[in-house]
CSV table of C-alpha atoms in Angstrom, one decimal:
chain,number,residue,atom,x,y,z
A,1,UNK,CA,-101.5,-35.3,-33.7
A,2,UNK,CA,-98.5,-33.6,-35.1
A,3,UNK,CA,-97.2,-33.6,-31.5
A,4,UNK,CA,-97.5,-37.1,-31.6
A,5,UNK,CA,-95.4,-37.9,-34.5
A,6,UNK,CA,-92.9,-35.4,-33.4
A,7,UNK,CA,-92.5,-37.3,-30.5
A,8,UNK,CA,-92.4,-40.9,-32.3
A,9,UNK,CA,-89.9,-39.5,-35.1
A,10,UNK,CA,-88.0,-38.4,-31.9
A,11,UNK,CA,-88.2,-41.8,-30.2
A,12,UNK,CA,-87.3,-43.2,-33.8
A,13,UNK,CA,-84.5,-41.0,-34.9
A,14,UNK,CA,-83.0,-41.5,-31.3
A,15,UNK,CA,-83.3,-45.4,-31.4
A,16,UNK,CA,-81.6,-45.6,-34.8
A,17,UNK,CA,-78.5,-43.7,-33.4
A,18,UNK,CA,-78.5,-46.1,-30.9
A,19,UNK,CA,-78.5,-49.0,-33.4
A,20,UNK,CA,-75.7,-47.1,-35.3
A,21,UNK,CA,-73.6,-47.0,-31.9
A,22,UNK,CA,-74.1,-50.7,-30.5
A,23,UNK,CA,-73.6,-52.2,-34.0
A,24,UNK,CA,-70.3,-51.3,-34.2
A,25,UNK,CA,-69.5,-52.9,-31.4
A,26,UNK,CA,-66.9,-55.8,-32.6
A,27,UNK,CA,-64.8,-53.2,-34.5
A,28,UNK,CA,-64.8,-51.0,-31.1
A,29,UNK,CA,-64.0,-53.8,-29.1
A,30,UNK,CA,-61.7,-55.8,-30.5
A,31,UNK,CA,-59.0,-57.4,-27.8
A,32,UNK,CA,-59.5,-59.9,-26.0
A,33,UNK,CA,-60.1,-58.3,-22.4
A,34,UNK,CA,-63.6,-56.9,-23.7
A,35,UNK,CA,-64.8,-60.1,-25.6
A,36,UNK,CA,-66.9,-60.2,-22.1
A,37,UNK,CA,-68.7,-57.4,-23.2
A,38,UNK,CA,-70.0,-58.6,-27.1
A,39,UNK,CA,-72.5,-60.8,-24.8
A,40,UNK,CA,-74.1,-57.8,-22.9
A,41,UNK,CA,-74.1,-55.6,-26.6
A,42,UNK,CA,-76.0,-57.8,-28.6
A,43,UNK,CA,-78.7,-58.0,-26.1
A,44,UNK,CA,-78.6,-54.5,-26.0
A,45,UNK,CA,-78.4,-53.8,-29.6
A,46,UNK,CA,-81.4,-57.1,-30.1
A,47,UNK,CA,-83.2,-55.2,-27.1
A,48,UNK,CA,-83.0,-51.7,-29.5
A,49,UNK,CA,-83.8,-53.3,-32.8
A,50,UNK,CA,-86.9,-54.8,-31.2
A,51,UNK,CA,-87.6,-51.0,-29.6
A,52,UNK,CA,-87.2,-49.2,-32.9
A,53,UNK,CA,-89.9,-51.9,-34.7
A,54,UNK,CA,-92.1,-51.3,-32.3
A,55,UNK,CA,-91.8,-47.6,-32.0
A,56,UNK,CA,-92.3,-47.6,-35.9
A,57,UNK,CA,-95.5,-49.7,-35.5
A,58,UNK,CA,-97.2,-47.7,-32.5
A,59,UNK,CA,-96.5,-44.6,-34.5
A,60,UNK,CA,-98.3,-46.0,-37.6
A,61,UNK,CA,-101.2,-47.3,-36.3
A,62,UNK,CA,-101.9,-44.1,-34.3
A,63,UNK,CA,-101.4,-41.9,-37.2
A,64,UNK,CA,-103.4,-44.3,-39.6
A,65,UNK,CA,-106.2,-44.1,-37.0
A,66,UNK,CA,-106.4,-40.5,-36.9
A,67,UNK,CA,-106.7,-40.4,-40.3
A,68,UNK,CA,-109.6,-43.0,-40.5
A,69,UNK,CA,-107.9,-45.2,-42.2
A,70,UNK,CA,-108.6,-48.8,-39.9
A,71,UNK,CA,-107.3,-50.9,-43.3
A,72,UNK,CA,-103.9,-49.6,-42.7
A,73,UNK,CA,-104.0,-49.3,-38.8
A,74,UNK,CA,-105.4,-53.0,-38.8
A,75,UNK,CA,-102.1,-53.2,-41.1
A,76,UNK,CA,-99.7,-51.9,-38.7
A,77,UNK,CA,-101.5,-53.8,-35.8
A,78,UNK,CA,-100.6,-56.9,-37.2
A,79,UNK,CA,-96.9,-56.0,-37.4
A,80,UNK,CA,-97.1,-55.0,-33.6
A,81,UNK,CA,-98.6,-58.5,-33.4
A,82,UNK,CA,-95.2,-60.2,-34.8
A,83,UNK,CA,-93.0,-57.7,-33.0
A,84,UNK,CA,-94.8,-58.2,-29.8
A,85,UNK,CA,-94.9,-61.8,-30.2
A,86,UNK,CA,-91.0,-62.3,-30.8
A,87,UNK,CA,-90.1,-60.1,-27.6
A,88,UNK,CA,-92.4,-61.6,-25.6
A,89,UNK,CA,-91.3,-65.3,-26.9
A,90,UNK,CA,-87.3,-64.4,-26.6
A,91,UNK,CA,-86.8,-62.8,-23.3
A,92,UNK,CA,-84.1,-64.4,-22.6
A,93,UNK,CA,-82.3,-62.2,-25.5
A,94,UNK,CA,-82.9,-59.4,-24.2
A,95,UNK,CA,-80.7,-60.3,-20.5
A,96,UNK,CA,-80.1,-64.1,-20.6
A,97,UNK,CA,-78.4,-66.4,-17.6
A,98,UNK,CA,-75.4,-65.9,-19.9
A,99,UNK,CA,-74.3,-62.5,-18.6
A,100,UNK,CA,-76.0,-61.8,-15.4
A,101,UNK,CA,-72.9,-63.1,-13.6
A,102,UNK,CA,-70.6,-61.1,-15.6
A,103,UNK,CA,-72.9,-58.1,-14.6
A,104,UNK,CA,-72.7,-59.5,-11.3
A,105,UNK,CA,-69.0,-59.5,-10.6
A,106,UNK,CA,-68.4,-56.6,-12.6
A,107,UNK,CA,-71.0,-54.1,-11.1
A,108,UNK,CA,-72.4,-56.3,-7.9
A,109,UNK,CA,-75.8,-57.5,-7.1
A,110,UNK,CA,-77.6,-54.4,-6.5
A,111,UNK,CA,-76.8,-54.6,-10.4
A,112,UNK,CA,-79.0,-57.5,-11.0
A,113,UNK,CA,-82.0,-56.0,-8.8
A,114,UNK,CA,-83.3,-53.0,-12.0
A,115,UNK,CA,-82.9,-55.8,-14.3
A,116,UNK,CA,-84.8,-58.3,-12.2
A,117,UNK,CA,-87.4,-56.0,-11.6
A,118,UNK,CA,-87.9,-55.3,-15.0
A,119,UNK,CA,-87.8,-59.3,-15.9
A,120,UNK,CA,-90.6,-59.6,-13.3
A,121,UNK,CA,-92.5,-56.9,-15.4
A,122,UNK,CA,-91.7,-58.1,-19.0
A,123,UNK,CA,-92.7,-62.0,-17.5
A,124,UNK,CA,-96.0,-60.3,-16.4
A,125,UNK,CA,-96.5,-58.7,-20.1
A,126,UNK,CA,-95.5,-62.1,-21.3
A,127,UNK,CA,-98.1,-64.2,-19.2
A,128,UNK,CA,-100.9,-61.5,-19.8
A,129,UNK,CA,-100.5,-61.6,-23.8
A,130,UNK,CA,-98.2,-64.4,-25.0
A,131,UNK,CA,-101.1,-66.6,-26.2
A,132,UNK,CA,-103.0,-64.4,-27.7
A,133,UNK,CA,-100.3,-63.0,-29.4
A,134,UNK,CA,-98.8,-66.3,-30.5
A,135,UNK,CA,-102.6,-67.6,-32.2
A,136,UNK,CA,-102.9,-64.0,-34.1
A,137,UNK,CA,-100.0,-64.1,-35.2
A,138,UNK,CA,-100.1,-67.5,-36.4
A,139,UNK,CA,-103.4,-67.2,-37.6
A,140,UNK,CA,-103.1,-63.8,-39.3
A,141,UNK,CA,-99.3,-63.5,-40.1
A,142,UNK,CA,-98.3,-66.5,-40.9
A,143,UNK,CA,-101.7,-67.4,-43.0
A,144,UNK,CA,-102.4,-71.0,-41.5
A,145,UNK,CA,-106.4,-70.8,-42.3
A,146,UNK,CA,-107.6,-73.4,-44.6
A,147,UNK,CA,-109.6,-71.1,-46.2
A,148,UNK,CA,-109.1,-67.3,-46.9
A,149,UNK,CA,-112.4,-66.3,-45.6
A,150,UNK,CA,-111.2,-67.9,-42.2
A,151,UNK,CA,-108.8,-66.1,-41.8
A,152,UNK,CA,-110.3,-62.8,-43.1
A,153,UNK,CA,-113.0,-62.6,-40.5
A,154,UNK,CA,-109.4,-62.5,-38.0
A,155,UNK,CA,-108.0,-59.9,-39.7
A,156,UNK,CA,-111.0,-57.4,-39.7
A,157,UNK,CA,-111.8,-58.9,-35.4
A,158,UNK,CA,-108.5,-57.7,-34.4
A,159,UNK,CA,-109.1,-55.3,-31.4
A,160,UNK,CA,-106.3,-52.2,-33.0
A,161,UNK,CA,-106.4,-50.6,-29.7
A,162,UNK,CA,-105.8,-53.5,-27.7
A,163,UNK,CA,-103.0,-54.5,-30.1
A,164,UNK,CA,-101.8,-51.1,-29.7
A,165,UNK,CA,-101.8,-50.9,-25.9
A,166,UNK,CA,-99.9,-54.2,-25.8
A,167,UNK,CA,-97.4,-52.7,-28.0
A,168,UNK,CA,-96.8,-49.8,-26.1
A,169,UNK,CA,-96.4,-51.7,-22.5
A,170,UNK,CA,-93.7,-53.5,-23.8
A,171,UNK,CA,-92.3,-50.6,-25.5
A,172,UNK,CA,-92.2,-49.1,-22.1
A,173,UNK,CA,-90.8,-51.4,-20.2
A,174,UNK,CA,-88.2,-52.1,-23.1
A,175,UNK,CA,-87.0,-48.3,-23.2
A,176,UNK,CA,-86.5,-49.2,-18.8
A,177,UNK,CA,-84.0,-51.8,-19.9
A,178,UNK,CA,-82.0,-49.6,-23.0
A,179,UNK,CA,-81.8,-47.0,-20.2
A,180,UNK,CA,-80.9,-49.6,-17.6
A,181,UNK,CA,-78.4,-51.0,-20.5
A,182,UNK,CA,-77.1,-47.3,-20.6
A,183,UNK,CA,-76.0,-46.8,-16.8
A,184,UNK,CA,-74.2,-50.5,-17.0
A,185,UNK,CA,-72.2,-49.3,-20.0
A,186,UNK,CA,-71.1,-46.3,-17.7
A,187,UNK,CA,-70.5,-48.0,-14.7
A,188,UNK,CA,-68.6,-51.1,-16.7
């Protein structure tokens, strides 16, 4: 288990550089010729923001489950639920129409084909869990029960692990586009 949250406060300390580096991005680029480039940042720094919640999440829920403690995990499940939910509802933040052809005339087409492919996979995540993701989260997050009891018997039904596994497919396929955001940066 310790190996485990090694590797999480890893992922997390490494994430939270990154949101240190993107944020700055304005200051770093301030003339006019990079204005271009502010577009393709914020998706990358939204993209990282959403990557560190979640890598904060997963962590918690695996390490309240090892400890027994399923109140907490079902906790921490229900934030992967929002998180989860908001990623999967605002793809297009993450690489929108708005700066695929800036990518496009700036590094080519064979540019566009990593991020398509990962688009494909992210739309896949999104068709396999959207609506299940979008009732819990109404239903548990945003407390739209009539009555308490309603909505308690959803809290203690949620499936952790399934929760958890959701989280950490998009997690995965979100640390293929920070990477991806990485090499563009270099070849830009």
């Amino acid at each position: 288990m310790i190996e485990i949250i090694n590797t999480y406060d890893k992922v997390i300390q490494t994430t939270s550089n990154l949101v240190r580096a993107y944020k700055i991005y304005p200051k770093v680029f301030e003339k006019e010729e990079y204005k271009w480039l502010h577009k393709f940042l914020d998706k990358a720094l939204f993209t990282v923001l959403n990557h560190l919640d979640l890598a904060i999440g997963l962590k918690y829920v695996q390490v309240s489950l090892a400890v027994g403690n399923k109140l907490e995990a079902n906790y921490f499940s229900r934030v992967l639920v929002l998180t989860s939910h908001e990623i999967l509802n605002d793809l297009n933040k993450m690489l929108g129409k708005d700066i695929r052809l800036e990518i496009q005339e700036r590094i080519g087409i064979e540019g566009l084909k990593e991020i398509d492919e990962l688009t494909k996979e992210m739309n896949c995540l999104r068709k396999k869990h959207l609506e299940k993701l979008k009732r819990l989260r109404n239903k548990v997050i945003g407390h739209k029960y009539e009555y308490a009891y309603q909505q308690a018997e959803m809290i203690t039904d949620i499936d952790i692990k399934d929760i958890y596994h959701v989280g950490k497919d998009i997690f995965n396929v979100q640390m293929k586009f920070i990477q991806i955001y990485k090499k563009m940066l270099e070849r830009i």
